[in-house]
Amino acid sequence: MSKQTFLKGTMILIIAGLITRVLGFVNRIVVARMIGEEGVGLYMMAVPTLVLVITITQFGLPVAISKLVAEAEAEGNQSKVKKILAVSLTITGTLSIIFTPTVVLLAPKLSTTLLTDSRTLYPLLAITPVIPIVAISSVLRGYFQGKQNMKPAAYSQVLEQMVRITLIAIFTKAFLPYGIEYAAAGALFSSVIGELISLLYLFAMFQFKKRVKIRKRFFQAIKNGKDTFVQLMSIALPTTGSRLIGSIAWFFEPIVVAQSLAIAGISTSLATKQYGELTGYALPLLFLPSFITYSLSTSLVPAISEAIAQKKRKLAEYRLRQAFRLSLVTGGLAVVLLYVFANPIMLFMYGSDHAAIFIKVMAPFFLFYYFQGPLQAALQALDLAKAAMMNSLLGAIVKTGLIFILATRPQLGIMGAALAIVTGIMLVTLLHYATVLKVIQFTIYTRDYVYSLLVMFISGLIGTYVYHHLFISELKLSTLFVSVFITSFSYFLLLLLFKLVEKDELKRIPILKKMMK
């Protein structure tokens, strides 16, 4: 099984993440064009429930598996790898058997009472079968990531989106005549089939490349896996706690928003539409660059775990700095492009720029979010998942409280929810950063951060000037592409000018290395 370096593994995940996010946006555009803001609102109201149940079912095991497999590989202990897989599959399989029927039974009550819109029942039921599928595939992804072989996980993500994009228009169009709630359910069911195909691919890769025979003496591995279970739980429980807090907060988010907007005097139909604009249009675009930080986080856990296991603390510090640098550079460009071109991007994607105001208000603060993933991964790798959990808890409490306080004000409404979300993001990121600094002492180069803000400001001005002055004619997609390209190119040149990216660092990226020879 081919093992990649930290940077190469990250690049593989970044490329796959980019393809996945682009395909994901095509899916969202299709859904939005066919069922509108209200349909997207129904779609997005069902998703947090699913994420909450999947978080409970996974039990934080993907991160724990990745960390322990990386350490076992460093020790050359294949029997331990087998125990890790056997125990993990038993846990996730059992939990999925419990929670899948539970969601089906509770869906009617959840849709009518808590979400205040009975039409969310069908999307909830449609997405439920994905729970056991994701539970098993997450174990296999954690195994490959622990082996520091990112290709199977990366390819499976792309495959899942390709299947989904093939089916989503068919299902949505087929169910639309019955109502937007059925169309939203059809769109979500395409995700189930996509995840199933992804799981089958991961299983095939596991069978082809495995070095341990998981079926042989499976029950004996479970019986003798008490120590492995304890090790998994020591990482998984705090990790689950951290993710569970985020998932519970997201689960309650549409409930609190719906109740708050009702207090503010906004009708159920309009509240669903506004929530769809915020969470279905604006937030996915703001979260788009996170595929880079997700890739960094995925590679960072086994990379730092391996370095710590081999007592190479300087290497762990160096890898964390690499992650920070890439997060700062890519996140800064994303903030500039989203802020400057929010309106035309929304118009071309969804035929409406109503959600552009959310992007303009939230984009500058999302720079904190792009740092959050690598920071949390570092905490997990350093056995500080409990600290990450407490940070997430505090952020979730503050966010949920602020949503209720701000969204109930008629003058703010749904914008109050947007402000509460970015406040929670900033708080958690700063708390994670402070916690990491207590363990890994690395130099903070203030110059880099000041220059990065300056680069963002200058390239933003360039983008605004290019878009509004050089292209005076009617709004065209080609105009937008050229404006984005000029802004991005200016940003890249400024990075080199201020020496925020060195040529030696560029040469470490395989594709650019060939170009610079």
CSV table of C-alpha atoms in Angstrom, one decimal, residues 16 48 95 173 236 246 260 304 311 329 397 444 480:
chain,number,residue,atom,x,y,z
A,16,ALA,CA,-10.2,15.6,-4.7
A,48,PRO,CA,-28.7,18.8,10.6
A,95,LEU,CA,-24.9,2.0,16.8
A,173,LYS,CA,-37.7,16.2,-11.5
A,236,ALA,CA,-13.1,8.9,20.3
A,246,GLY,CA,-21.3,21.0,16.9
A,260,SER,CA,-37.0,33.1,16.9
A,304,ILE,CA,1.6,14.6,13.9
A,311,LYS,CA,9.6,11.6,19.4
A,329,VAL,CA,-2.9,31.9,1.9
A,397,ILE,CA,-23.6,27.8,23.7
A,444,ILE,CA,4.2,33.6,15.7
A,480,LEU,CA,-16.9,37.3,-14.0
